[in-house]
XYZ file of C-alpha atoms in Angstrom:
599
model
C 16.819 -94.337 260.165
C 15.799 -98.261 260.416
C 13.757 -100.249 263.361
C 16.120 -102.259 265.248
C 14.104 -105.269 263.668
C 15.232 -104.045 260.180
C 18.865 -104.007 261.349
C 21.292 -107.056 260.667
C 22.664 -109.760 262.743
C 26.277 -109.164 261.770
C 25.723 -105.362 263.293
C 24.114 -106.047 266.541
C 26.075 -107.053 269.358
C 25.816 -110.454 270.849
C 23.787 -110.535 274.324
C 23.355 -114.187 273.952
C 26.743 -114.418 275.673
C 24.721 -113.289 278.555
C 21.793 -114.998 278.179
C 20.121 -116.912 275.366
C 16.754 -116.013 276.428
C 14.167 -113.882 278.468
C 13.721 -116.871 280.413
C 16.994 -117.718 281.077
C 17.678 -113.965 282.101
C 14.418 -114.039 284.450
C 15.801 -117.321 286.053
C 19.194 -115.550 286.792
C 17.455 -112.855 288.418
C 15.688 -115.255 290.643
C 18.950 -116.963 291.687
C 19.986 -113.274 292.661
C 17.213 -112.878 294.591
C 17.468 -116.256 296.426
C 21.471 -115.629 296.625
C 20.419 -112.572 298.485
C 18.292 -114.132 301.092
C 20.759 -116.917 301.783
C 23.679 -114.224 302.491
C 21.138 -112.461 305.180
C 20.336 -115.435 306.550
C 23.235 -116.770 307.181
C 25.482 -113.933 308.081
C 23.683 -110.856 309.201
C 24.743 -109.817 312.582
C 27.279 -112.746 312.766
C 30.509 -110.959 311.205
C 32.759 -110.510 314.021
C 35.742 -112.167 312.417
C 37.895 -111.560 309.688
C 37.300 -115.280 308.671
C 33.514 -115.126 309.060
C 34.165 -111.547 307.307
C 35.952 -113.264 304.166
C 33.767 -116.319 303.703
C 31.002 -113.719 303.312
C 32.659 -111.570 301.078
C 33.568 -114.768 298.971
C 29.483 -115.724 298.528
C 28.681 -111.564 298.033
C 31.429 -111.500 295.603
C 29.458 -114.589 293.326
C 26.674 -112.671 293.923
C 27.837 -109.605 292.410
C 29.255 -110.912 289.578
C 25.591 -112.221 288.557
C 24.184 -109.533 289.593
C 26.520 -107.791 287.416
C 25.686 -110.583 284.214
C 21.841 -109.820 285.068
C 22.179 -105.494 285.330
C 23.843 -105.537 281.425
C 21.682 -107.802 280.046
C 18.708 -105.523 281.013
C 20.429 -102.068 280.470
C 22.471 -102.786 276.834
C 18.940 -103.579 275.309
C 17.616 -100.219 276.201
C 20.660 -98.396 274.942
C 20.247 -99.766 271.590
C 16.037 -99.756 271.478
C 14.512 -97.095 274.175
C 11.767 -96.967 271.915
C 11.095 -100.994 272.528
C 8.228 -101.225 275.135
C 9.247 -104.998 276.528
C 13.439 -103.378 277.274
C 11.932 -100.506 279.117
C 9.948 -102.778 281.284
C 12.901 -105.177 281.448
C 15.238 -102.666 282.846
C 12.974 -101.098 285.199
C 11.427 -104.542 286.873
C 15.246 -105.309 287.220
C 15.972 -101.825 288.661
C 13.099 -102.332 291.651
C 14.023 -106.220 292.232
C 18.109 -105.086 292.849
C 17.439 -101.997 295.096
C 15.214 -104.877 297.164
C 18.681 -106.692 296.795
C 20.793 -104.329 297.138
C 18.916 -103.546 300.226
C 19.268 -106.958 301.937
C 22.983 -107.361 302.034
C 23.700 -103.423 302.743
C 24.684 -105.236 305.893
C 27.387 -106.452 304.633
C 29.626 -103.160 304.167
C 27.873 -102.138 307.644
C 28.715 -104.951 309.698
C 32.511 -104.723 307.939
C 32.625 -101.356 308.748
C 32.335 -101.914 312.296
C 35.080 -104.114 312.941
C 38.586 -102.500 314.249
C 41.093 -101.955 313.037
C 43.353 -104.993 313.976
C 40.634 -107.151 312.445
C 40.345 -105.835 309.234
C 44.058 -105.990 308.592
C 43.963 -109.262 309.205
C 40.994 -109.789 306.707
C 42.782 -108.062 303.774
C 45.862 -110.277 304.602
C 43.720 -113.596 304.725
C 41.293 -112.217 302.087
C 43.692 -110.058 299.885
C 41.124 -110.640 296.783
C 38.506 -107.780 298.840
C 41.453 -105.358 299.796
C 39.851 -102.829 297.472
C 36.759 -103.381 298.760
C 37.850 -103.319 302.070
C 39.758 -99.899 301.925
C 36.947 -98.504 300.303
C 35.352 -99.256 303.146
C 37.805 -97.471 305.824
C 37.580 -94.242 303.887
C 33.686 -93.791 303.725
C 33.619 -95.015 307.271
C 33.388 -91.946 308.901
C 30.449 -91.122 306.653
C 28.086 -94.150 306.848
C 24.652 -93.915 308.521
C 22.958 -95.937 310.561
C 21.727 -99.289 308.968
C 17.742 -98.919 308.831
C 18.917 -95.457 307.083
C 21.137 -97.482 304.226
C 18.292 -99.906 303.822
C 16.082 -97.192 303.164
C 18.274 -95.632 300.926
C 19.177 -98.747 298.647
C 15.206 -99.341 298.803
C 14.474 -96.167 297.128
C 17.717 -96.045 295.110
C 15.674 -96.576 291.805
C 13.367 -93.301 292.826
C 16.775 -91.204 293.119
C 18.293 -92.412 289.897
C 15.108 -91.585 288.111
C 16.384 -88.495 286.800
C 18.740 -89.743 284.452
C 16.277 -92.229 282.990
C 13.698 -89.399 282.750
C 16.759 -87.056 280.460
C 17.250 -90.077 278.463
C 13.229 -90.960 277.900
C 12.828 -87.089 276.546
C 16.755 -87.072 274.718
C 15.759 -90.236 272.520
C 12.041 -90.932 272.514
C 10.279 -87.555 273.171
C 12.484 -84.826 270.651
C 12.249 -85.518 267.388
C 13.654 -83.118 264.610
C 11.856 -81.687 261.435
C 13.968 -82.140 258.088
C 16.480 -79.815 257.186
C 15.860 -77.528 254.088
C 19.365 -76.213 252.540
C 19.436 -75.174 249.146
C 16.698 -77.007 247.701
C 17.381 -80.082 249.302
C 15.865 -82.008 251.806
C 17.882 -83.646 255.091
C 16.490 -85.374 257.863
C 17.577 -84.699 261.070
C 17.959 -86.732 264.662
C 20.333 -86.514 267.544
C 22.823 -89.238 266.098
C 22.515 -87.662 262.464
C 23.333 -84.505 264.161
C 26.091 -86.036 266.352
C 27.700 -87.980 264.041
C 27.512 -86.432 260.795
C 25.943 -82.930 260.253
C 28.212 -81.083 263.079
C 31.553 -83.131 260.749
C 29.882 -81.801 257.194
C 31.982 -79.507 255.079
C 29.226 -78.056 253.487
C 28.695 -74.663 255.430
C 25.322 -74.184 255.094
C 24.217 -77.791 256.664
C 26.391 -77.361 259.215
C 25.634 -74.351 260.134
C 21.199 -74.792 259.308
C 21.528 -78.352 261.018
C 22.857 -76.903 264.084
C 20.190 -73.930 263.999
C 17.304 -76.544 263.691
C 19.165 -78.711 265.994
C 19.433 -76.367 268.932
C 16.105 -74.507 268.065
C 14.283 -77.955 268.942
C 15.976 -78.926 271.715
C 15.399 -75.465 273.363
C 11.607 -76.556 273.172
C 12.590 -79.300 275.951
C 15.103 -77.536 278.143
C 12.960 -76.604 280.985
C 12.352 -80.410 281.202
C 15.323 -81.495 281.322
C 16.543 -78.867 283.548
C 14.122 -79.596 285.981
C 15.837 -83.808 285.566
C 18.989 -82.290 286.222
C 18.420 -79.882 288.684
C 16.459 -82.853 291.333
C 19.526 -85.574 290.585
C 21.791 -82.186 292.386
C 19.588 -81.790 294.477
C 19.869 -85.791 295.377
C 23.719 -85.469 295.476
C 23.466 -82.130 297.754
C 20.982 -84.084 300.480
C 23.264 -87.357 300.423
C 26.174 -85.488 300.822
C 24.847 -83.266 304.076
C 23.129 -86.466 305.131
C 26.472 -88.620 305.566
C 28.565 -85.457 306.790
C 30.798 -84.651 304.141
C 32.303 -80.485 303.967
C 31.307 -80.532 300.236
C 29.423 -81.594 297.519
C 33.082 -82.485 295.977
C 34.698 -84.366 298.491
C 31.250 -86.458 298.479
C 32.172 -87.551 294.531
C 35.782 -87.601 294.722
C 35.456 -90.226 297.684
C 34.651 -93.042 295.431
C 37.581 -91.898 292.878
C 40.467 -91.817 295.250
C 41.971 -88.493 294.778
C 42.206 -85.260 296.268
C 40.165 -82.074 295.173
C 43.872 -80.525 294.354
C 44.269 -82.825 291.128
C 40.830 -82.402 290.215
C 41.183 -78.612 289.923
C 44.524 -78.588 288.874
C 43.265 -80.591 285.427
C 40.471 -77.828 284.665
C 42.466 -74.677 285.703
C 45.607 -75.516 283.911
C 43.677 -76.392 280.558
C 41.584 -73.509 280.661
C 44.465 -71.324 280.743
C 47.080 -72.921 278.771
C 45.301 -75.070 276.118
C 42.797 -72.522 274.999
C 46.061 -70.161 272.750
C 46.666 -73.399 270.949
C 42.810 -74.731 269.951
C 42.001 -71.006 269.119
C 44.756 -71.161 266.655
C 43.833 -74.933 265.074
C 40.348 -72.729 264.829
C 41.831 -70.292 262.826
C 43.277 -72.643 260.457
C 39.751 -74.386 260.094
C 38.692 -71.105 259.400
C 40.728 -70.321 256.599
C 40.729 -73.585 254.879
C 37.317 -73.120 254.370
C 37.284 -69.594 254.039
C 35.206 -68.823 256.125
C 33.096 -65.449 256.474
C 33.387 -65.967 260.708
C 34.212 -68.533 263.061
C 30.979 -69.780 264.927
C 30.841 -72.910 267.612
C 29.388 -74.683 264.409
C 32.068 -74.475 262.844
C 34.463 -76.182 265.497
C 34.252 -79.828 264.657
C 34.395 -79.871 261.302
C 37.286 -81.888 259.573
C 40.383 -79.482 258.446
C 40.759 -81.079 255.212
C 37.831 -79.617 252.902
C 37.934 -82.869 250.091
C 39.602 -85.531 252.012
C 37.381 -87.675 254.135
C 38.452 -91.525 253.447
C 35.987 -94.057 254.064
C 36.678 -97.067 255.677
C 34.359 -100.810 256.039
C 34.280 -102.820 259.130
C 36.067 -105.203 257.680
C 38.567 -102.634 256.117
C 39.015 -101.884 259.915
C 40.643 -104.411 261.227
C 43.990 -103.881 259.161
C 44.315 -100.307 261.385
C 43.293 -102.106 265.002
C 45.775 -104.644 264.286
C 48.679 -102.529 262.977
C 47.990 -100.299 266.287
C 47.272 -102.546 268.490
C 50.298 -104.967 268.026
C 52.803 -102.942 269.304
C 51.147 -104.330 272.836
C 52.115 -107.610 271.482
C 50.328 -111.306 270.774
C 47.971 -111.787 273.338
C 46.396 -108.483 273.209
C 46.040 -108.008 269.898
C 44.540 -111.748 269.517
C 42.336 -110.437 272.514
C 40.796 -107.659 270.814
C 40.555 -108.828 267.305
C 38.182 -111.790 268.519
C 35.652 -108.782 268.998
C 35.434 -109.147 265.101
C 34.131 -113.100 265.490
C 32.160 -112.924 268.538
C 30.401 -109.788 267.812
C 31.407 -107.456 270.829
C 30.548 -104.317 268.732
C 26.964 -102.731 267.704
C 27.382 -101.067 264.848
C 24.131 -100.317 263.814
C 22.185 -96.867 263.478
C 18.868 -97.419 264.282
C 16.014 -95.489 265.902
C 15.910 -94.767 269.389
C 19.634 -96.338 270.343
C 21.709 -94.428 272.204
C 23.995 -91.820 271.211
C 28.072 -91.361 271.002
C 29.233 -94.349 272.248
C 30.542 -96.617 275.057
C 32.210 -100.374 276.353
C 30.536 -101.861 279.270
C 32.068 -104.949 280.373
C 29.968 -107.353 282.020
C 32.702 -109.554 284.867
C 34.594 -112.662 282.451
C 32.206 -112.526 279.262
C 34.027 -109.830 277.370
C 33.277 -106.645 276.184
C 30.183 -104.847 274.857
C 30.833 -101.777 272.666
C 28.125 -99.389 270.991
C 28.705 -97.590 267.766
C 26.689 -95.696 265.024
C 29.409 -96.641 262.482
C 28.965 -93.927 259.314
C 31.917 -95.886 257.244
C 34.032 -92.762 257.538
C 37.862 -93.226 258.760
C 37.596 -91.242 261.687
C 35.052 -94.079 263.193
C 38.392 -96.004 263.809
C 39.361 -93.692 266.860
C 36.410 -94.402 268.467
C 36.698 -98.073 268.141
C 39.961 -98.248 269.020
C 39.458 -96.158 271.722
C 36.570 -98.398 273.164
C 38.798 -101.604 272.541
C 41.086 -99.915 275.091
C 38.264 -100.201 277.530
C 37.547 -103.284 276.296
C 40.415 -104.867 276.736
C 41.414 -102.759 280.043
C 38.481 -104.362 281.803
C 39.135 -107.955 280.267
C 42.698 -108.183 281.529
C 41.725 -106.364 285.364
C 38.771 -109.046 285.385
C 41.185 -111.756 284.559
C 43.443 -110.653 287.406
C 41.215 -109.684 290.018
C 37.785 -110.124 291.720
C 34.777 -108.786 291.416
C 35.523 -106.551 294.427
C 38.973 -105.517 293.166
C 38.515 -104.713 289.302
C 37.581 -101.257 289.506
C 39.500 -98.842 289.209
C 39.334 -94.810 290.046
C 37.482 -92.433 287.530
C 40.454 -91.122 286.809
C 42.102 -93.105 285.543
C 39.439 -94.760 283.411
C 40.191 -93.147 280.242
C 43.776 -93.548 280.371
C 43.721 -97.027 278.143
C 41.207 -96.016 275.882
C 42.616 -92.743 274.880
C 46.812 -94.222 275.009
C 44.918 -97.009 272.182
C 44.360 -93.384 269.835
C 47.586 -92.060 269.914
C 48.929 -95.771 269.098
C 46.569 -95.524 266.000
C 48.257 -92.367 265.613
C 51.458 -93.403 265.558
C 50.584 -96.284 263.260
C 48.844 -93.829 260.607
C 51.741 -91.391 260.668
C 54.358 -93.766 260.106
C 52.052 -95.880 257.790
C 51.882 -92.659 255.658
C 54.834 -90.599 256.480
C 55.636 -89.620 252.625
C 51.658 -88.622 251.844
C 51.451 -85.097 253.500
C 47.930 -85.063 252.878
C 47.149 -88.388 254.333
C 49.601 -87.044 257.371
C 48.054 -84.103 257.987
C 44.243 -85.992 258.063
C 45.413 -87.804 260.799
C 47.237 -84.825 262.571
C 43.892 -83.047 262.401
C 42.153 -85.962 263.228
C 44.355 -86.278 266.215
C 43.586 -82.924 267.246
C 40.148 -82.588 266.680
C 38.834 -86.001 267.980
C 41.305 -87.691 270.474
C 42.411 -83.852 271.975
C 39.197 -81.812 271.099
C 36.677 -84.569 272.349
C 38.890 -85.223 275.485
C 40.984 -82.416 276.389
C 38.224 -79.588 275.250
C 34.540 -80.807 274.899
C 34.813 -83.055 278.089
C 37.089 -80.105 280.047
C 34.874 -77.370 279.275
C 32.148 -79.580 280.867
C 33.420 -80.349 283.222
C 34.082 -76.474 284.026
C 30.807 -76.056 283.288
C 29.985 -78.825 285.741
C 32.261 -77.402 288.682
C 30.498 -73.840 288.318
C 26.894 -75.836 288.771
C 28.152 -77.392 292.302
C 29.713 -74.576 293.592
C 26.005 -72.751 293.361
C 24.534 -76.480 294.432
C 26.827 -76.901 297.333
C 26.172 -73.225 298.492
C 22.509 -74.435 298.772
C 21.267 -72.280 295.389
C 19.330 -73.948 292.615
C 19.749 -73.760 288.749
C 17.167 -73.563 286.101
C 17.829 -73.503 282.188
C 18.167 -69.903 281.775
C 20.576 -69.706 284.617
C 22.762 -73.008 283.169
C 22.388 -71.901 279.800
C 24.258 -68.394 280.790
C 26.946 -70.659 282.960
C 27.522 -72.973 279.490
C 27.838 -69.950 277.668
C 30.499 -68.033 279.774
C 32.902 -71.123 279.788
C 32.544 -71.102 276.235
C 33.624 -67.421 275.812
C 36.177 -67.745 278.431
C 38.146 -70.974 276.741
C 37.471 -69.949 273.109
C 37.668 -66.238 273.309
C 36.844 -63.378 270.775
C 37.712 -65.739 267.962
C 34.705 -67.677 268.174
C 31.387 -66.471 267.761
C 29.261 -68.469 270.311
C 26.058 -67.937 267.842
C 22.268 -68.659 269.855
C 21.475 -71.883 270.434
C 25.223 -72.931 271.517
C 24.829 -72.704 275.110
C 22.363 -75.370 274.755
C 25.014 -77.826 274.836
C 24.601 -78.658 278.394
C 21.609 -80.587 277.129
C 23.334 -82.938 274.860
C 25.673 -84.855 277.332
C 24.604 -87.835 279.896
C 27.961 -87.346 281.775
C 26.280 -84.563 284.480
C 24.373 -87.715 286.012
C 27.592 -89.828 286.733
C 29.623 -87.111 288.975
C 32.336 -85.928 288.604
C 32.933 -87.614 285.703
C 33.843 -84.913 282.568
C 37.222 -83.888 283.950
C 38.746 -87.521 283.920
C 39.052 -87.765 280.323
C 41.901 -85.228 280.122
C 43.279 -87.122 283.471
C 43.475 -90.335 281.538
C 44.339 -88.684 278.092
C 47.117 -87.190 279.967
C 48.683 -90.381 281.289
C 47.815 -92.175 277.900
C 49.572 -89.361 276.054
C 52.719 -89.815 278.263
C 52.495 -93.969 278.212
C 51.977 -93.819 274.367
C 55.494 -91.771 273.947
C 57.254 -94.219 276.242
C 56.054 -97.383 273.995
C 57.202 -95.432 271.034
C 60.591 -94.997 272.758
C 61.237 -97.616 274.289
C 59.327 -100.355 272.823
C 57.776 -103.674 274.276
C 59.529 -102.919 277.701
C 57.269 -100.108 278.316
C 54.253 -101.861 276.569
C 54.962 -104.950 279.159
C 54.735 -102.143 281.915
C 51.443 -101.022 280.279
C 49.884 -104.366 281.061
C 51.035 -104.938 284.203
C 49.167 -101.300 285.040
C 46.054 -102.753 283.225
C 45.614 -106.172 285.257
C 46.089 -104.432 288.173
C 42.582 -103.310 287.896
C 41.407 -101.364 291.477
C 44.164 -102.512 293.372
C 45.951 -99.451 293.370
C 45.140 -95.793 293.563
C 45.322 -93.309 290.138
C 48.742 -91.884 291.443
C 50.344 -95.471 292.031
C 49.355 -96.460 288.569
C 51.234 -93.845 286.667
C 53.761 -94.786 289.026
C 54.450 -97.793 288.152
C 55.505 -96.476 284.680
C 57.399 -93.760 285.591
C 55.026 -91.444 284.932
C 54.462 -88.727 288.589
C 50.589 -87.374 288.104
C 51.350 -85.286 291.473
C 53.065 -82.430 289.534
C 51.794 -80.585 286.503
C 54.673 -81.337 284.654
C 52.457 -84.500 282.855
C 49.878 -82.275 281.860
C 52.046 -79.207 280.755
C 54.043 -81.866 278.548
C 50.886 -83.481 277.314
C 49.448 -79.859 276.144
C 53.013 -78.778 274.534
C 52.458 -81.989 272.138
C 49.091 -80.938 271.302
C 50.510 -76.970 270.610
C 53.347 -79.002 268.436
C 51.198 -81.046 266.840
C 48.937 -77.976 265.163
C 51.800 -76.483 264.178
C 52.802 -79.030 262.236
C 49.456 -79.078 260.811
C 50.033 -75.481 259.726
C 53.228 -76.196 258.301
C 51.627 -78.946 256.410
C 48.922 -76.509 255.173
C 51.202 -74.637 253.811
C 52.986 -77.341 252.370
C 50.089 -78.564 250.858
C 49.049 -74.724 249.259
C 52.228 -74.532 247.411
């Protein structure tokens, strides 16, 4: 693994469309700061109107947005060097200066709050850029404290989001791995080598040593970061009691929008009814590579024994256009500017984050991170973050500040609908190559399903078993989450799976348990992108037009009404049961391909 300094330009993402400089990012910060002060001044205790209301929102809305510039330039550097001294410091000065800021205008929402109800329906008709905001507003009304107690709270909001620096600090500067030793040969090892190669090998024995020596150092740290994990609960179990709310889960489902009902509904359902068809995709891995048992190590690994194509960056952007353009011009010229202007990190380096992600600073475009390998199954993850990417651009475009976000739910729903129109590109693109066809049916299956619909689900089980003993004021240590981790792994993949030591440790690899309820909604938004991407293939650039409508509407409208507006009615199971019949049809017809293949 390089330094970041050994890394080149053409790899590295572009922050200069933030800021060109540390001194141009420290005088942005200081025109937050005085931003701040002039809001206070000039409006605290004086919103009584819905006009005084909206001219404030209009100067906190500026301020967000460079607030917003300010946050990313501070936090992408530290996802791509935590070793680097200088971004650590960076992100945590910044992280101390905006709680200070944050603190100042908490008035703001407070002073809203207050108004009645006649006045605030006549500030989202004079103001109808805040109506999110505003909304968002009414519904945690009931639950607000009093101001000196929201102060105090922004204050020492860096102190209470400690914990998920802390599991990052030990995940990518404190572990390191010994090499691997496998027939002879020497292999080192790290969490993104692990991640992003050794758990795909089809060589057996690394697989199956580099997850031994994988897990057996982690284990080393899990009291550590149990003890991160179990104080950020902890934090979520005292705000929730503090502001009122009956559970831990209506607490994080406020800020997504949707009831507890479809939030169960997702994880029971796939439990149940998913789990027949990935145990038999198992079984096929399992007998492609003849293998003497099926172990958890074994899960991920790519069907096709001698077929992994290899793809360049450049080679790449033949597949993201020939996806991509069936959402017509303007996207696709959108998205394959990323190329040019250097949206994506592609680099492996030491001490950059893992797995990856798009963060989308408001109107300068995307940021995506990558540890590209060259292999062809990197394309799904690109394309999938260009549907972020370009989800975010078009809300932005359409919307303020205050109204581009939309719920948790239905975050994933772009990115994942931009796989399955790779997908659909791939398998027409090579509909007379079985081999080639069945690659990307597995690939289908055992990224875009497996990483959404099964590693993200069965944390988010996981995760839902944790808060149940949380909200019923228990605690959890390692041992206690390790046997939890394990147990939903036995329950989904049954007596076909050998859940071999060390396995249960998985709790430890993912950053998702510090952003709430957060695991289930990629098999939410898989299951509305698996629906959308079978109307564009029906019906064309009619339903793709629909598409983008949904996309620039940003915040402005709950998960529900989204699907809505392309026909597709997230209030019954009937999206979720169709979406998991295509994924049982789909490994069929990567057995019958097998077969095929074996003849």
């Amino acid at each position: 693994m390089k330094k970041r300094s050994e890394i080149q330009e053409n790899l590295k993402w572009d922050l200069s469309r933030l800021y060109k400089s540390q001194a141009e990012y420290e005088e942005a910060l200081k025109k937050c700061q005085t931003m701040a002060k002039n809001i206070k001044e000039e409006y605290k205790g004086k919103i009584c109107t819905a006009d005084i209301a909206g001219r404030c929102l209009e100067k906190y809305n500026e301020l967000l947005i460079l607030i917003d510039h300010v946050s990313h330039y501070a936090e992408l550097s530290v996802a791509v060097d935590m070793t680097d001294a200088e971004n650590q410091k960076r992100e945590i000065d910044f992280d101390n200066k905006a709680a200070e800021i944050f603190s100042g205008i908490k008035f703001v929402e407070e002073e809203i709050s207050k108004l009645d109800k006649d006045t605030l329906e006549e500030l989202n008709r004079s103001y109808p850029q805040f109506s999110v905001f505003v909304e968002a507003i009414l519904r945690r009304k009931p639950y607000m404290l009093e101001p000196k107690i929201e102060e105090l709270l922004e204050t020492i909001s860096p102190v209470l989001e400690s914990n998920y620096r802390g599991y990052e600090v030990t995940k990518m500067s404190d572990i390191s791995f010994p090499d691997i030793e496998v027939d002879g040969k020497t292999y080192p090892n790290s969490y993104v080598l692990f991640e992003n190669e050794y758990q795909y090998s089809s060589d057996t024995a690394l697989r199956r040593e580099a997850s031994k020596q994988f897990y057996k150092e982690i284990d080393k740290y899990k009291n550590t970061t149990a003890h991160y994990y179990q104080s950020h609960l902890q934090k979520e179990k005292a705000i929730s009691d503090l502001r009122g709310y009956s559970s831990i889960f209506d607490y994080l489902l406020m800020e997504q929008n949707v009831t507890k009902d479809l939030y169960d509904r997702q994880i029971d359902v796939i439990m149940k009814e998913l789990a027949p068809h990935m145990r038999k995709y198992a079984s096929l891995i399992k007998k492609e590579y003849n293998l003497d048992k099926m172990t958890f190590a074994d899960l991920k690994v790519p069907l096709d024994t001698s077929f992994e194509p290899e793809i360049s960056i450049e080679e790449s952007k033949e597949y993201i256009e020939g996806a991509l353009s069936l959402l017509g011009k303007d996207y696709l010229d959108m998205i394959m500017k990323s190329y040019d202007e250097r949206w994506v990190d592609y680099a492996q380096n030491i001490g950059k984050s893992t797995g990856g992600f798009c963060a989308s600073p408001y109107g300068k475009k995307s940021y995506i991170l990558l540890s590209w390998t060259g292999m062809l199954g990197e394309i799904f993850t690109l394309v999938h973050e260009f549907g972020h990417a370009g989800h975010f651009i078009l809300a932005q475009e359409h919307n303020s500040y205050l109204n581009t976000e939309p719920s948790l739910y239905f975050i994933e729903a772009p990115s994942t609908m931009n796989e399955l129109l790779l997908i659909q590109y791939l398998l027409k693109k090579y509909e007379n190559d079985p081999k080639m066809k069945r690659w990307v049916l597995s690939n289908m299956i055992a990224n875009t399903y497996f990483h959404n619909f099964v590693t993200h689900l069965l944390e988010a089980a996981y995760q839902r078993e944790v808060y149940k003993i949380i909200d019923a004021g228990g605690s959890v240590q390692a041992e206690e989450l390790s046997a939890i981790k394990r147990k939903v792994l036995e329950d989904f993949w049954g007596d076909e799976i050998e859940i071999e030591e060390g396995a249960e440790l998985t709790w430890m690899r993912q950053p998702h348990y510090y952003m709430g309820l957060y695991p289930y909604t990629y098999s939410a938004g898989l299951t509305i992108g698996t629906q959308m991407s079978r109307k564009i293939a029906e019906q064309g650039q009619k339903a793709a037009d629909g598409w983008l409508e949904v996309l620039k509407s940003g915040g402005t409208k709950n998960p529900i009404e989204l699907a809505k507006m392309v026909g597709i009615d997230i209030t019954t199971e009937q999206p979720l049961r169709d979406t998991i019949a295509f994924i049982g049809s789909a490994i069929d017809e990567i057995e019958a391909l097998t077969d095929q293949l074996r003849q």
